[in-house]
Coordinates of C-alpha atoms and ligand atoms in Angstrom, one line a residue:
X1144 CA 0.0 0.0 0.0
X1145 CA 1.4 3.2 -0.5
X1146 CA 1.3 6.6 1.3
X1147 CA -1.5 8.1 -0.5
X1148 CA -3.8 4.6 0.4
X1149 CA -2.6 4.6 3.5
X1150 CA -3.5 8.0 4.5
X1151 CA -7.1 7.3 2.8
X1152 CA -7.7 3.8 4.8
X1153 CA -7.0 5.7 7.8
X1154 CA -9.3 8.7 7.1
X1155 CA -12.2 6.7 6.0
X1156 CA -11.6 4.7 10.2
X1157 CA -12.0 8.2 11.0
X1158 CA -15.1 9.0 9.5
X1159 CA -16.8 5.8 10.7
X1160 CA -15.1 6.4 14.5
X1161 CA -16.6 10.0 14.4
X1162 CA -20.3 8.9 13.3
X1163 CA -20.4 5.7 15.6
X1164 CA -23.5 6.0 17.8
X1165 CA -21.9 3.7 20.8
X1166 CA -22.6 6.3 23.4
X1167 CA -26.1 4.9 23.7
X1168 CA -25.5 2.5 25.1
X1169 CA -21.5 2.8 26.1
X1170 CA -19.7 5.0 28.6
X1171 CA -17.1 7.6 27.8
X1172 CA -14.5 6.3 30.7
X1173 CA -12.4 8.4 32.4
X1174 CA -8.9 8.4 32.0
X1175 CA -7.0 8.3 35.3
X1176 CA -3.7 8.7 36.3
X1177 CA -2.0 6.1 38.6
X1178 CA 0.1 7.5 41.0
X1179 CA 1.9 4.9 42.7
X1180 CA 3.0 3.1 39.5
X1181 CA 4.0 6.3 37.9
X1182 CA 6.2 7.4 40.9
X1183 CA 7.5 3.7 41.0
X1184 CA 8.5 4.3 37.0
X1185 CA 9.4 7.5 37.2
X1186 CA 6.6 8.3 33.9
X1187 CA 3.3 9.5 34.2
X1188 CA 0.9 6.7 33.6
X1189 CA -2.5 7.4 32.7
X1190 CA -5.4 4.6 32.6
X1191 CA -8.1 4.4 30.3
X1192 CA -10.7 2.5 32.5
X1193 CA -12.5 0.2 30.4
X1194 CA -13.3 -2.2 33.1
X1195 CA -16.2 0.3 33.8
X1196 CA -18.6 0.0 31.0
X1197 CA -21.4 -1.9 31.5
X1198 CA -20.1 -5.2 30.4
X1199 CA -16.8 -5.0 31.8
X1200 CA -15.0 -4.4 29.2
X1201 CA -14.4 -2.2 25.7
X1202 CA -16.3 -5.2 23.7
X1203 CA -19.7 -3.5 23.7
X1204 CA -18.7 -0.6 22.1
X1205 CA -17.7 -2.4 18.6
X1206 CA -20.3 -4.7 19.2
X1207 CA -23.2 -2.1 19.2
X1208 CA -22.0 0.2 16.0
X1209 CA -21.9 -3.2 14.2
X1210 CA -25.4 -3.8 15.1
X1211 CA -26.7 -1.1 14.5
X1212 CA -25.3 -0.4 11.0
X1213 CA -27.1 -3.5 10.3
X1214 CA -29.9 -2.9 7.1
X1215 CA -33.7 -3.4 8.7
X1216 CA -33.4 -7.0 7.0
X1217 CA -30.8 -7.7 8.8
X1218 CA -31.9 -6.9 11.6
X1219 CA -35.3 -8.5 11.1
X1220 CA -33.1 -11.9 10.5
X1221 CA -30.7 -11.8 13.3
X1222 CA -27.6 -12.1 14.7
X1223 CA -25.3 -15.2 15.7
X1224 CA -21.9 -15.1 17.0
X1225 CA -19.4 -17.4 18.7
X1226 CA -17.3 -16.0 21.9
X1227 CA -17.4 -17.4 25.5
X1228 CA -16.4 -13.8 27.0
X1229 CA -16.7 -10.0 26.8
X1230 CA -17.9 -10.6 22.9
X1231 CA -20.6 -12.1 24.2
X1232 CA -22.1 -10.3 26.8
X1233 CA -21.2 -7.3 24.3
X1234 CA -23.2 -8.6 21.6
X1235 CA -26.1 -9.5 23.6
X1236 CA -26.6 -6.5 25.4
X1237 CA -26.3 -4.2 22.0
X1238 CA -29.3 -6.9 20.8
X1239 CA -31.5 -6.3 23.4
X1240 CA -31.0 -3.2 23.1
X1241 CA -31.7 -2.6 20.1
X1242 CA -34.3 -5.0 19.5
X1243 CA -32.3 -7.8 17.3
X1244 CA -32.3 -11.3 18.1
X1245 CA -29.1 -12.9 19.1
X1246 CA -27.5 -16.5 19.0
X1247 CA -24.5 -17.1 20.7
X1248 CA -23.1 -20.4 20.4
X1249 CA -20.1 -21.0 23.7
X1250 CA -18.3 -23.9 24.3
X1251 CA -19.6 -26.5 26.1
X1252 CA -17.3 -25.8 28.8
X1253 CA -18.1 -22.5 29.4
X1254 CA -18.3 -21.7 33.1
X1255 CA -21.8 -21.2 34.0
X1256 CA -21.2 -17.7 35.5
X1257 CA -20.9 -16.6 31.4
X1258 CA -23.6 -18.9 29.9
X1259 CA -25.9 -16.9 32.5
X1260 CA -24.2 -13.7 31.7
X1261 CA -25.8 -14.1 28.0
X1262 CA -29.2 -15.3 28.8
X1263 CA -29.8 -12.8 31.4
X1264 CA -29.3 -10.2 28.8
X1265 CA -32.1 -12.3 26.5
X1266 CA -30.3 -13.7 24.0
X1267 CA -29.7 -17.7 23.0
X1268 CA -26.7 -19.8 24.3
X1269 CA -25.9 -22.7 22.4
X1270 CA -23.1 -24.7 24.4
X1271 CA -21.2 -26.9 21.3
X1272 CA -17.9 -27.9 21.0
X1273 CA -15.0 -28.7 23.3
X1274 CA -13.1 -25.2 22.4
X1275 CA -13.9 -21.7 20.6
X1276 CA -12.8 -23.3 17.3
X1277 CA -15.7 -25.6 17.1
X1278 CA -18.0 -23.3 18.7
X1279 CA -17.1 -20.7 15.9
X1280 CA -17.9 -23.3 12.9
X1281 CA -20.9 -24.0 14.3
X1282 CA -21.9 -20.6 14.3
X1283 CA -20.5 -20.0 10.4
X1284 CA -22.8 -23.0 9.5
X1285 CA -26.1 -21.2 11.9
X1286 CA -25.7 -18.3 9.7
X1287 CA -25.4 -19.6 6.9
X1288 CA -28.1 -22.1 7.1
X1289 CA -30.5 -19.0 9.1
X1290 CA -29.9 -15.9 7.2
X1291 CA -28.3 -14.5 10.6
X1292 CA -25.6 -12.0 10.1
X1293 CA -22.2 -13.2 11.7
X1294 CA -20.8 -11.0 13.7
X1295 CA -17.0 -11.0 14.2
X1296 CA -15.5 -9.9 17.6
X1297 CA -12.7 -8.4 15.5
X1298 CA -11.9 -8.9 12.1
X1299 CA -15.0 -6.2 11.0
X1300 CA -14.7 -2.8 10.0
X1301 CA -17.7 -1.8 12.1
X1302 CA -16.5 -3.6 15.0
X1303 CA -13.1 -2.0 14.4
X1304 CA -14.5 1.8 14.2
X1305 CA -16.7 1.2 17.4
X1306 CA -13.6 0.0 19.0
X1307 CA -11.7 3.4 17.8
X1308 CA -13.9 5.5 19.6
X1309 CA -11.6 4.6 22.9
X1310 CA -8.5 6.7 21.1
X1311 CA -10.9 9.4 20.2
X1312 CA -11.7 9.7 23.6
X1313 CA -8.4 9.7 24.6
X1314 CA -7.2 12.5 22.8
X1315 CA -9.9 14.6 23.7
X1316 CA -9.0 13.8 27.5
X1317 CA -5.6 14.2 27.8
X1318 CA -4.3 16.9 24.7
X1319 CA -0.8 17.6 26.6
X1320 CA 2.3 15.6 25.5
X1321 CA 1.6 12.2 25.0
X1322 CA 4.6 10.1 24.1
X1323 CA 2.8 6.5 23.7
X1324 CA -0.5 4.3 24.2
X1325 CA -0.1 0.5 24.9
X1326 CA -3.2 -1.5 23.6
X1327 CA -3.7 -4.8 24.4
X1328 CA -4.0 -6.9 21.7
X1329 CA -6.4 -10.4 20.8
X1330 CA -7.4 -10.0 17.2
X1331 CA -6.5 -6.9 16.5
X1332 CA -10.2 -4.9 16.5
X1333 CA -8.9 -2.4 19.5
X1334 CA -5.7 -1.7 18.5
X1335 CA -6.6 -1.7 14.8
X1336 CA -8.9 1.2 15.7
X1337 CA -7.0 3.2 18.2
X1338 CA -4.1 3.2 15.9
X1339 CA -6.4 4.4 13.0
X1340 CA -7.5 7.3 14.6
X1341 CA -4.3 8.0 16.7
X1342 CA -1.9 7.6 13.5
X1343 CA -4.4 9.7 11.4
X1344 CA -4.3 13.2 13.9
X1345 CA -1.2 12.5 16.1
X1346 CA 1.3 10.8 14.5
X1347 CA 3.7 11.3 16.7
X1348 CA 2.3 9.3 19.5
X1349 CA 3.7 6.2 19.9
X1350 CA 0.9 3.2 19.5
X1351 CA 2.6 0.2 21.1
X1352 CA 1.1 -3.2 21.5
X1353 CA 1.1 -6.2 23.9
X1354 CA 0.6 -9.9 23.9
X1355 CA 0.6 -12.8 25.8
X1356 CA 3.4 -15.0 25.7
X1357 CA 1.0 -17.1 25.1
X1358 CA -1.4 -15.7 21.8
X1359 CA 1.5 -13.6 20.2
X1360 CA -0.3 -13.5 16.9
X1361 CA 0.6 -10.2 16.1
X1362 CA 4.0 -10.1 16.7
X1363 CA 4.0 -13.8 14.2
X1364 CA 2.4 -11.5 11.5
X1365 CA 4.3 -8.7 11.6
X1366 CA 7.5 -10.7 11.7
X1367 CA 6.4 -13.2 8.7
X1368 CA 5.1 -9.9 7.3
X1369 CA 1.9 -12.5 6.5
X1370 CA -1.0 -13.6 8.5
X1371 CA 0.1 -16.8 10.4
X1372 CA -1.8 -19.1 12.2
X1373 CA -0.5 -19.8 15.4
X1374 CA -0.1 -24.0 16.3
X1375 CA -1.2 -23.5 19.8
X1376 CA -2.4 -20.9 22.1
X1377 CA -2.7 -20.3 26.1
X1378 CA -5.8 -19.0 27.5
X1379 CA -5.2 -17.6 31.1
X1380 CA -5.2 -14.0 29.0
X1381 CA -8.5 -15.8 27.8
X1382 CA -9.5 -12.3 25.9
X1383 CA -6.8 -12.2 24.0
X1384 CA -6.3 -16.0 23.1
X1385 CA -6.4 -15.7 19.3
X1386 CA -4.4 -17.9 16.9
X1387 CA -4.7 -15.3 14.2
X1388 CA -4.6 -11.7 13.9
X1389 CA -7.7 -10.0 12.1
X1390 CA -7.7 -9.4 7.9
X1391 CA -9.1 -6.1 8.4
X1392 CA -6.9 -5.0 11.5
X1393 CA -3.8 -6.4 10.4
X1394 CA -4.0 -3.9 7.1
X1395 CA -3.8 -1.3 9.6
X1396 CA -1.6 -2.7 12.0
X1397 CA 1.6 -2.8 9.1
X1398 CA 1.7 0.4 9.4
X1399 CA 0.4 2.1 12.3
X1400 CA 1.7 -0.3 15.2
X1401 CA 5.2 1.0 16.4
X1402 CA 6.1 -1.7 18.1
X1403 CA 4.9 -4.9 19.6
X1404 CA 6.0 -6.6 23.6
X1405 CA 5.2 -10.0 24.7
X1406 CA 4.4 -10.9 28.6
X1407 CA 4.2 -13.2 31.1
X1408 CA 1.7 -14.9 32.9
X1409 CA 3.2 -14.2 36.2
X1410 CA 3.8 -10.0 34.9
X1411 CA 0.2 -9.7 34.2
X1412 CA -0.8 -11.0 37.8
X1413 CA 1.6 -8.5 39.1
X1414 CA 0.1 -5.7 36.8
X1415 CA -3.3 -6.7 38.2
X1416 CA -2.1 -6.1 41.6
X1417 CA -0.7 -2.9 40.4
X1418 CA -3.8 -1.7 39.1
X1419 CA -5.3 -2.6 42.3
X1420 CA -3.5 -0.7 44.4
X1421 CA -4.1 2.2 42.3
X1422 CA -7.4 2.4 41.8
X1423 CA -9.2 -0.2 44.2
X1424 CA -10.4 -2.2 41.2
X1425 CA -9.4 -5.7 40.0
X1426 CA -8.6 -5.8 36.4
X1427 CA -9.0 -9.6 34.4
X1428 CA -5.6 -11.0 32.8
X1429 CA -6.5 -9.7 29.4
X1430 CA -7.3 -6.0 30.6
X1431 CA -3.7 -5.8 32.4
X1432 CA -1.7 -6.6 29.6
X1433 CA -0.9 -3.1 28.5
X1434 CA 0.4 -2.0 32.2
X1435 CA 2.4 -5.1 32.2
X1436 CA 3.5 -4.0 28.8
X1437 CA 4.5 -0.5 30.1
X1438 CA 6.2 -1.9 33.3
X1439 CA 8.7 -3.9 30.9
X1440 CA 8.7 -1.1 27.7
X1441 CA 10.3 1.1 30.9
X1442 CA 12.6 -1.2 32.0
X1443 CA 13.9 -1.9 28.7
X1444 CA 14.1 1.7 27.4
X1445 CA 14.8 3.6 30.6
X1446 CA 12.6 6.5 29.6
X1447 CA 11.6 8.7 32.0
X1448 CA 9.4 12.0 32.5
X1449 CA 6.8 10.6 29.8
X1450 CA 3.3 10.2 29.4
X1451 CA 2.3 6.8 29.1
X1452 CA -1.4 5.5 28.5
X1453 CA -2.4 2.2 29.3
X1454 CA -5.7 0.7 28.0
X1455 CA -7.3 -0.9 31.2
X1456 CA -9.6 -3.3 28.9
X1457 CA -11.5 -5.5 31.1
X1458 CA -12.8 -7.0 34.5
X1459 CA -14.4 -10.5 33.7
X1460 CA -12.5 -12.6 35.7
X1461 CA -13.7 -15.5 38.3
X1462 CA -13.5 -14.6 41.9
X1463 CA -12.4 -18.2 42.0
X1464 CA -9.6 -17.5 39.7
X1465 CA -8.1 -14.4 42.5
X1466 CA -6.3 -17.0 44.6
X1467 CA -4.1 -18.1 41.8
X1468 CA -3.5 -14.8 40.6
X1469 CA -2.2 -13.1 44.1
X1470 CA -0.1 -16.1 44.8
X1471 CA 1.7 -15.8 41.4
X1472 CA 1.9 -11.8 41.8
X1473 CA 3.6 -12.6 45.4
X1474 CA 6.3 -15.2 44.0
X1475 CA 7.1 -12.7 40.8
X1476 CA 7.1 -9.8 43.2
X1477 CA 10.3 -11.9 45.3
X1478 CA 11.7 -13.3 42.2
Ligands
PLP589 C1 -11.2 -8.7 23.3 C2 -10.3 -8.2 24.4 C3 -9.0 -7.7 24.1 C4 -8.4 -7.7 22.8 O1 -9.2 -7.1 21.8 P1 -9.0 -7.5 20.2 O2 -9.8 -6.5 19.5 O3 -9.4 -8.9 20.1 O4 -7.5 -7.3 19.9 C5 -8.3 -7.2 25.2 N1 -8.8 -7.2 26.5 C6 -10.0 -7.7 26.8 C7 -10.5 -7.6 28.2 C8 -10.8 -8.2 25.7 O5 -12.1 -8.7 26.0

């Protein structure tokens, strides 16, 4: 692609971020600094508090400007998705909301908590498969045989712009210096739009993205400089456990991500204790990636005196699952 596409693929994310009606049903979050962590990195770290929309997490906001960009057929026939997390409670709340029917077909082992999460909100579970693969063919052969519309928690243009509306926010918050914004990263719909609308009016701030260890599907493609599949990936970052970075957000991400870190397990249960001590809140393994991310980008670089924004992307996490994580934040905290 050259310059003159470029520039045009990015206005035209633009447009659609600007004219995405997510605030109906969405919350503009606030963006908050974190003192203790920015005193212990010597940067100021700002956090964009995603955790506090009424899902938990960023999710609804592509979810609803997809659904309702929808034609009034489409809408008439439905919607059917696969995800066992934020996706779905995403997708079902923007249905109800807007009147649409929704299928969601979860893996069969799906903790209840979730399955309950959807049908509360009125929309159908379908429990198939042993994993998200299966659960996601199932739903390609639903829609095709229904007439629903799939809709993809990432690798979507709508999906993408709704997701965007998090960096427009961001600059209107914060217009001071801002040297970089770490984005966590699954299948590439956040930081696809963030770095759409970032790269487009700022491009001087640094967009900077992070993985698991685990699901570094991003860092594959941009290093085969091609799509790859990963063989296998680990789901304790279950939001961000994708094998394959997004068509659509990987077009964007060639050229607008400056940089991509891997992390740990064990650093994201120590970013979730740092998150908690700054802001009282507890923050799932997917939604502390970027902290973790700015923790390390810091120790590596040595930078100090910056402006550093963290997306803060979700909260779903099992009460059960706390144990595990403050013993592993303890033992990497001595280590
Ligand atoms: C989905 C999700 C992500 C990653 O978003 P992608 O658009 O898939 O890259 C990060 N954090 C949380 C909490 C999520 O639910």
């Amino acid at each position: 692609m050259n310059n003159t596409a470029q520039q045009s693929l990015l206005e035209h994310y633009v447009k659609k971020i600007l004219a995405a009606p997510v605030y109906e049903l969405a919350v503009r979050t606030p963006l908050q600094p974190a003192p203790a962590l920015s005193l212990t990195l010597g940067n100021q770290i700002l956090l964009k508090r995603e955790d506090l929309q009424p899902t938990f997490s960023f999710k609804i906001r592509g979810a609803y400007n997809k659904l309702v960009n929808l034609s009034e057929e489409q809408k008439a026939r439905g919607v059917i998705t696969a995800s066992a997390g934020n996706h779905a409670q995403g997708v079902a709340l923007a249905a109800r909301e807007l009147g649409i029917e929704a299928t969601i077909v979860m893996p069969a082992t799906t903790p209840e908590l979730k399955v309950g999460g959807v049908r509360s909100r009125g929309a159908e579970a379908r429990l198939h498969g042993e994993s998200f693969p299966f659960a996601l063919e199932q739903a390609l052969v639903l829609a095709e045989q229904t007439g629903k519309t799939f809709v993809s928690p990432f690798d979507d243009p709508d999906v993408i712009a709704g997701q965007g509306t998090v960096a427009m926010e961001i600059l209107r918050q914060h217009q001071g210096a801002l040297d970089a914004i770490f984005v966590p990263v699954g299948g590439g719909g956040l930081i696809a739009g963030i770095a759409a609308y970032v790269k487009y009016l700022r491009p001087e701030v640094r967009i900077i993205g992070v993985e698991s260890e685990h699901s570094a599907c991003l860092q594959a493609a941009l290093q085969a400089d091609t799509r790859v599949a990963l063989p296998a990936v680990g789901t304790f970052a279950d939001g961000v456990a994708v094998a394959q970075i997004g068509e659509y957000g990987f077009e964007v991400c060639m050229f607008c991500v400056d940089e991509v870190l891997t992390v740990s397990n064990d650093e994201l249960c120590a970013a979730i204790k740092d998150i908690y001590d700054d802001t009282r809140s507890i923050t799932e393994p997917s939604g502390a990636l970027a902290v973790a991310g700015i923790k390390k980008y810091v120790g590596k670089t040595g930078v100090k005196g910056r402006t550093l924004v963290a997306i803060d992307s979700g909260a779903n996490i099992n009460f059960d699952s706390l144990r595990y994580v403050a013993e592993r934040a303890m033992s990497s905290a001595v280590a």
